[in-house]
């Protein structure tokens, strides 16, 4: 994943797990996984072990004509 896409991380910098999701908030699946991973980065039983970044990739042809739908 190019560094230019890794801009806004949630979770600790020293986490052993890094998750990068490439998606579109207009898609239900992307919104659901974003919500879940945001919860995992706010571990309430100790220090979270997940660092998370969402990279927006529009799947609407009006914004991104190369997508098939």
PDB file of C-alpha atoms in Angstrom:
ATOM      1  CA  UNK A   1       0.000   0.000   0.000  1.00  0.00           C
ATOM      2  CA  UNK A   2       1.604   3.314  -1.022  1.00  0.00           C
ATOM      3  CA  UNK A   3       2.367   5.680   1.873  1.00  0.00           C
ATOM      4  CA  UNK A   4       0.200   8.412   0.336  1.00  0.00           C
ATOM      5  CA  UNK A   5      -2.875   6.340   1.232  1.00  0.00           C
ATOM      6  CA  UNK A   6      -1.817   5.773   4.838  1.00  0.00           C
ATOM      7  CA  UNK A   7      -2.660   9.194   6.217  1.00  0.00           C
ATOM      8  CA  UNK A   8      -5.153   8.915   9.038  1.00  0.00           C
ATOM      9  CA  UNK A   9      -4.603   6.021  11.399  1.00  0.00           C
ATOM     10  CA  UNK A  10      -6.801   5.099  14.329  1.00  0.00           C
ATOM     11  CA  UNK A  11      -5.275   3.098  17.139  1.00  0.00           C
ATOM     12  CA  UNK A  12      -1.798   3.014  18.623  1.00  0.00           C
ATOM     13  CA  UNK A  13       1.288   3.394  16.439  1.00  0.00           C
ATOM     14  CA  UNK A  14       2.843   0.327  18.092  1.00  0.00           C
ATOM     15  CA  UNK A  15      -0.097  -2.030  17.380  1.00  0.00           C
ATOM     16  CA  UNK A  16       0.902  -5.438  16.077  1.00  0.00           C
ATOM     17  CA  UNK A  17      -2.030  -5.524  13.632  1.00  0.00           C
ATOM     18  CA  UNK A  18      -2.483  -2.930  10.885  1.00  0.00           C
ATOM     19  CA  UNK A  19      -5.671  -2.968   8.831  1.00  0.00           C
ATOM     20  CA  UNK A  20      -6.183  -0.888   5.691  1.00  0.00           C
ATOM     21  CA  UNK A  21      -9.664  -0.931   4.171  1.00  0.00           C
ATOM     22  CA  UNK A  22     -10.167   0.392   0.661  1.00  0.00           C
ATOM     23  CA  UNK A  23     -13.830   1.169   0.167  1.00  0.00           C
ATOM     24  CA  UNK A  24     -16.634   3.636  -0.362  1.00  0.00           C
ATOM     25  CA  UNK A  25     -18.799   4.917   2.498  1.00  0.00           C
ATOM     26  CA  UNK A  26     -21.812   4.800   0.161  1.00  0.00           C
ATOM     27  CA  UNK A  27     -21.500   1.006   0.086  1.00  0.00           C
ATOM     28  CA  UNK A  28     -23.155  -0.689   3.066  1.00  0.00           C
ATOM     29  CA  UNK A  29     -20.368  -3.246   3.536  1.00  0.00           C
ATOM     30  CA  UNK A  30     -17.684  -0.561   3.684  1.00  0.00           C
ATOM     31  CA  UNK A  31     -19.648   1.444   6.229  1.00  0.00           C
ATOM     32  CA  UNK A  32     -20.219  -1.651   8.396  1.00  0.00           C
ATOM     33  CA  UNK A  33     -16.581  -2.754   8.423  1.00  0.00           C
ATOM     34  CA  UNK A  34     -15.484   0.823   9.160  1.00  0.00           C
ATOM     35  CA  UNK A  35     -17.765   0.939  12.190  1.00  0.00           C
ATOM     36  CA  UNK A  36     -16.519  -2.394  13.495  1.00  0.00           C
ATOM     37  CA  UNK A  37     -12.855  -1.540  13.082  1.00  0.00           C
ATOM     38  CA  UNK A  38     -13.377   1.816  14.784  1.00  0.00           C
ATOM     39  CA  UNK A  39     -14.754  -0.108  17.774  1.00  0.00           C
ATOM     40  CA  UNK A  40     -11.753  -2.446  17.788  1.00  0.00           C
ATOM     41  CA  UNK A  41      -9.356   0.514  17.910  1.00  0.00           C
ATOM     42  CA  UNK A  42     -11.096   1.707  21.104  1.00  0.00           C
ATOM     43  CA  UNK A  43     -10.428  -1.394  23.169  1.00  0.00           C
ATOM     44  CA  UNK A  44     -11.913  -0.881  26.612  1.00  0.00           C
ATOM     45  CA  UNK A  45     -10.157  -3.775  28.352  1.00  0.00           C
ATOM     46  CA  UNK A  46      -6.671  -2.409  27.839  1.00  0.00           C
ATOM     47  CA  UNK A  47      -4.545  -1.002  25.069  1.00  0.00           C
ATOM     48  CA  UNK A  48      -5.963  -1.709  21.600  1.00  0.00           C
ATOM     49  CA  UNK A  49      -3.791  -3.925  19.418  1.00  0.00           C
ATOM     50  CA  UNK A  50      -5.218  -2.790  16.070  1.00  0.00           C
ATOM     51  CA  UNK A  51      -4.204   0.186  13.973  1.00  0.00           C
ATOM     52  CA  UNK A  52      -6.757   1.047  11.296  1.00  0.00           C
ATOM     53  CA  UNK A  53      -6.896   3.220   8.187  1.00  0.00           C
ATOM     54  CA  UNK A  54      -9.733   3.716   5.695  1.00  0.00           C
ATOM     55  CA  UNK A  55      -8.794   4.645   2.107  1.00  0.00           C
ATOM     56  CA  UNK A  56     -11.702   6.060   0.166  1.00  0.00           C
ATOM     57  CA  UNK A  57     -12.201   4.541  -3.300  1.00  0.00           C
ATOM     58  CA  UNK A  58     -15.476   5.720  -4.869  1.00  0.00           C
ATOM     59  CA  UNK A  59     -17.441   3.041  -6.690  1.00  0.00           C
ATOM     60  CA  UNK A  60     -19.921   5.491  -8.176  1.00  0.00           C
ATOM     61  CA  UNK A  61     -19.280   5.894 -11.916  1.00  0.00           C
ATOM     62  CA  UNK A  62     -19.963   9.623 -11.626  1.00  0.00           C
ATOM     63  CA  UNK A  63     -16.823   9.896  -9.467  1.00  0.00           C
ATOM     64  CA  UNK A  64     -14.818   6.995 -10.826  1.00  0.00           C
ATOM     65  CA  UNK A  65     -15.617   6.019 -14.428  1.00  0.00           C
ATOM     66  CA  UNK A  66     -13.434   2.866 -14.350  1.00  0.00           C
ATOM     67  CA  UNK A  67     -15.705   0.951 -11.958  1.00  0.00           C
ATOM     68  CA  UNK A  68     -18.198  -1.410 -13.621  1.00  0.00           C
ATOM     69  CA  UNK A  69     -21.222  -0.328 -11.541  1.00  0.00           C
TER      70      UNK A  69
END
